[in-house]
XYZ file of C-alpha atoms in Angstrom:
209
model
C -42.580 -74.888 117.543
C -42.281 -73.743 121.237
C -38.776 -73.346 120.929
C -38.775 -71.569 117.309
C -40.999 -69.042 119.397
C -39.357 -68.708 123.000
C -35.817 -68.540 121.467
C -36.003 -64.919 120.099
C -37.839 -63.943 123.427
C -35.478 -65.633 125.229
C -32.337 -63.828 123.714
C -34.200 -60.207 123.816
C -35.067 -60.474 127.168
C -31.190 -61.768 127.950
C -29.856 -58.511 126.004
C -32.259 -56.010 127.687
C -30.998 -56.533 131.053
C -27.546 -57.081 130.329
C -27.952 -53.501 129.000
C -29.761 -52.768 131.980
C -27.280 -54.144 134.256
C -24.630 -51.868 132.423
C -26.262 -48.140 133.258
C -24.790 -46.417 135.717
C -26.899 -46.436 139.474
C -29.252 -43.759 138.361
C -30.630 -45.336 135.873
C -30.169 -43.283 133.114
C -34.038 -42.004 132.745
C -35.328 -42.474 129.872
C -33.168 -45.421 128.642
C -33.774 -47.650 131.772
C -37.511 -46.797 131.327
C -37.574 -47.771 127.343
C -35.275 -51.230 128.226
C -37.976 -52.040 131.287
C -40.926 -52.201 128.861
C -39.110 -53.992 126.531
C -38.560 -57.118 128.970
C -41.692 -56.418 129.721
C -43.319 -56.679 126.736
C -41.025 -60.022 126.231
C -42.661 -61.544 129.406
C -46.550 -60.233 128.284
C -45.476 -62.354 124.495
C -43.987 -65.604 125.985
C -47.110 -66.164 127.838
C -49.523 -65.057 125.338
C -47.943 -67.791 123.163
C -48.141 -70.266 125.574
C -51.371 -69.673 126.685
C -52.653 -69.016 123.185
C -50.872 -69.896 120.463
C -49.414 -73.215 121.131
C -52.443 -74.577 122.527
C -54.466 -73.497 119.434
C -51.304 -74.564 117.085
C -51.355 -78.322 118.348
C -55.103 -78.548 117.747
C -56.647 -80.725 114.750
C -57.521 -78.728 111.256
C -61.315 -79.873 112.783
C -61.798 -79.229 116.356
C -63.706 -81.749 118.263
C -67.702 -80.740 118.713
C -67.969 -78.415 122.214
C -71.227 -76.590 122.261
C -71.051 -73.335 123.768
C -67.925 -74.061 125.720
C -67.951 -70.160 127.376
C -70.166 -67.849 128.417
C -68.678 -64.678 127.046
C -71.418 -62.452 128.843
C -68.619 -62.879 131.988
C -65.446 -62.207 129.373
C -66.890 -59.064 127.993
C -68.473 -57.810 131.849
C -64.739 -58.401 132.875
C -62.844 -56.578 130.342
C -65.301 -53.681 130.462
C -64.484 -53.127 134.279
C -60.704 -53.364 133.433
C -61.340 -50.822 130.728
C -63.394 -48.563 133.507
C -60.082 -48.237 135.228
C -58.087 -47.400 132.786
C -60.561 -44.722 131.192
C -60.654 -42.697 133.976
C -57.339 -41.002 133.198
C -58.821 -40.200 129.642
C -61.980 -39.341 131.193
C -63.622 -41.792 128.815
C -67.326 -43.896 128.915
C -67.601 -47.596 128.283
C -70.831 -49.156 128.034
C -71.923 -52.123 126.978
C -75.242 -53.851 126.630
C -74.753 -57.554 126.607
C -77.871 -60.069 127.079
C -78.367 -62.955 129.751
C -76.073 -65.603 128.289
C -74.288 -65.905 125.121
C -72.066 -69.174 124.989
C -68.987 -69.608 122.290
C -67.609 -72.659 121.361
C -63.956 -71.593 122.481
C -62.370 -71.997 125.410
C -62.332 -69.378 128.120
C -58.941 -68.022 128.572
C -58.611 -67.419 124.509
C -61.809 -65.388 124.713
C -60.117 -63.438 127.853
C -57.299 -62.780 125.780
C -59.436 -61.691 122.742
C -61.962 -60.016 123.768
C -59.850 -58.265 126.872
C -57.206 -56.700 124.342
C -59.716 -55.862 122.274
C -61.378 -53.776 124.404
C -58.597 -52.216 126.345
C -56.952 -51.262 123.327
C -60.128 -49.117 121.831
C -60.280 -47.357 125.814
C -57.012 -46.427 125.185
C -57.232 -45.354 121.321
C -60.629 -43.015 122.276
C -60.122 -39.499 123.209
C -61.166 -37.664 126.117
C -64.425 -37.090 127.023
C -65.160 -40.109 124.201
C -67.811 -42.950 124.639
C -66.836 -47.058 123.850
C -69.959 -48.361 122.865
C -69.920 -52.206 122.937
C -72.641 -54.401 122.144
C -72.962 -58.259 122.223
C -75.478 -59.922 120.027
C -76.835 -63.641 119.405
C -78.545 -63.329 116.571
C -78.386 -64.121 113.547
C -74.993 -65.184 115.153
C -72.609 -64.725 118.413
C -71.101 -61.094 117.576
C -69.490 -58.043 120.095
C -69.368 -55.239 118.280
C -67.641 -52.033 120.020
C -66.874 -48.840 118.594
C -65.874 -44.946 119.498
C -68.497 -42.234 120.001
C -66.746 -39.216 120.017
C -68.119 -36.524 122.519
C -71.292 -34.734 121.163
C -72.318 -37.103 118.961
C -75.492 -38.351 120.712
C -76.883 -35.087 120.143
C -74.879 -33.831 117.191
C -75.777 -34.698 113.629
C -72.481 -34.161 112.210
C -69.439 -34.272 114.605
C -66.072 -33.090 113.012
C -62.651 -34.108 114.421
C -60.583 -31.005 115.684
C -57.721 -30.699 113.478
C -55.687 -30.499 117.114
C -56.867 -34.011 118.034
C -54.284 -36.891 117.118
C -54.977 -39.621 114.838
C -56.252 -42.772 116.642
C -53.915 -45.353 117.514
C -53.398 -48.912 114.929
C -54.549 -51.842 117.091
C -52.048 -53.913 118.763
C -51.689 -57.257 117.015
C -54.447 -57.390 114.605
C -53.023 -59.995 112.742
C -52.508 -61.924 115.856
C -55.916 -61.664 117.246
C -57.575 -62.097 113.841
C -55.365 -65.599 113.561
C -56.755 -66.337 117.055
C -60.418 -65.783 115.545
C -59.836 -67.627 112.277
C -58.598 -70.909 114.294
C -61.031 -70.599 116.560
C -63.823 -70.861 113.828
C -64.764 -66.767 113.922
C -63.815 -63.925 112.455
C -62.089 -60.451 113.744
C -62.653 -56.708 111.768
C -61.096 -54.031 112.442
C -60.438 -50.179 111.449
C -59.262 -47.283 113.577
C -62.158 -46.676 115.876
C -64.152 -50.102 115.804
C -64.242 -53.966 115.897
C -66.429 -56.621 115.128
C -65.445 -59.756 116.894
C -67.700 -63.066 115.453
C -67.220 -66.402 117.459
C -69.110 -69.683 116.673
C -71.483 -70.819 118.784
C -70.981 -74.692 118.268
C -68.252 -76.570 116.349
C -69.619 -79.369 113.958
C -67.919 -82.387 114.505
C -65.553 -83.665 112.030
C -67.644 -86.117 109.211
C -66.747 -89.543 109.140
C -64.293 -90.581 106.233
């Protein structure tokens, strides 16, 4: 499987600077730029799959029992202060109200991934002057819920879009992240301006046969 999945990245990456080896000193602009982020972009997806999705591809259809495995009070704390970075060119908010501890059943670096473009990607999507508004509940069950507050709305009934602002942004691999979830026991929603990201607090070991 790793080599069903590195062998397209492999040969995309090869292309893109063989292309980039062949503009002239300058660099042409725009084209260098564009062929940059796609090797780029090749790098970010050979290590998300071997830091993600082989690891969770070689596991059993019934993960082992771990209880609460990560404390995803410190993933969320850390992808909000990434996000504060990058909001300040947008001159967005992010908030987020998280309790003491909240441990998830899955293992730390998949959480950092999920949770981390999650976030970043809703900073990004919100326009200026917006709020993110993330929250991180226990109960009934482990859930982060984040969402956009355009400005005014704390102390507007009714806010309208302007017909000048541009339509939010799709989220980058949804169907990735949501696989991520489902494997991991949880579940992922998402629509334009939110996300609802469900993890499992404990996973039941597997019933003897």
């Amino acid at each position: 499987m790793r080599h069903e999945l590195h062998t397209p990245l492999t040969s995309i990456k090869a292309y893109t600077r063989l292309l980039r080896d062949d503009l002239p000193p300058d660099g042409a602009g725009e084209g260098a730029a564009c062929l940059d982020a796609i090797d780029r972009n090749a790098v970010r997806l050979e290590r998300y799959v071997d830091s993600v999705v082989l690891p969770l591809a070689t596991t059993t259809a019934t993960p082992p029992a771990r209880e609460g495995a990560t404390d995803l009070v410190g993933v969320v704390r850390d992808a909000v202060d990434l996000a504060r970075r990058v909001a300040v060119a947008g001159a967005v908010s992010v908030h987020a109200d998280v309790p003491e501890t909240a441990r998830v059943a899955v293992d730390e670096m998949i959480c950092r991934h999920l949770v981390g473009q999650l976030v970043l990607w809703l900073t990004i999507t919100a326009p200026a002057r917006a709020h993110v508004e993330i929250t991180l509940r226990r109960d009934p069950s482990i859930r982060l819920d984040a969402r956009i507050v355009p400005a005014g709305e704390l102390t507007s009934a009714a806010p309208q879009r302007r017909p000048s602002d541009s339509p939010p942004k799709p989220a980058p691999d949804v169907q990735v992240a949501r696989a991520v979830a489902n494997l991991c026991g949880g579940d992922l929603r998402v629509d334009d301006t939110s996300f609802r990201l469900s993890l499992p607090s404990s996973v039941l070991a597997p019933a003897p046969r």
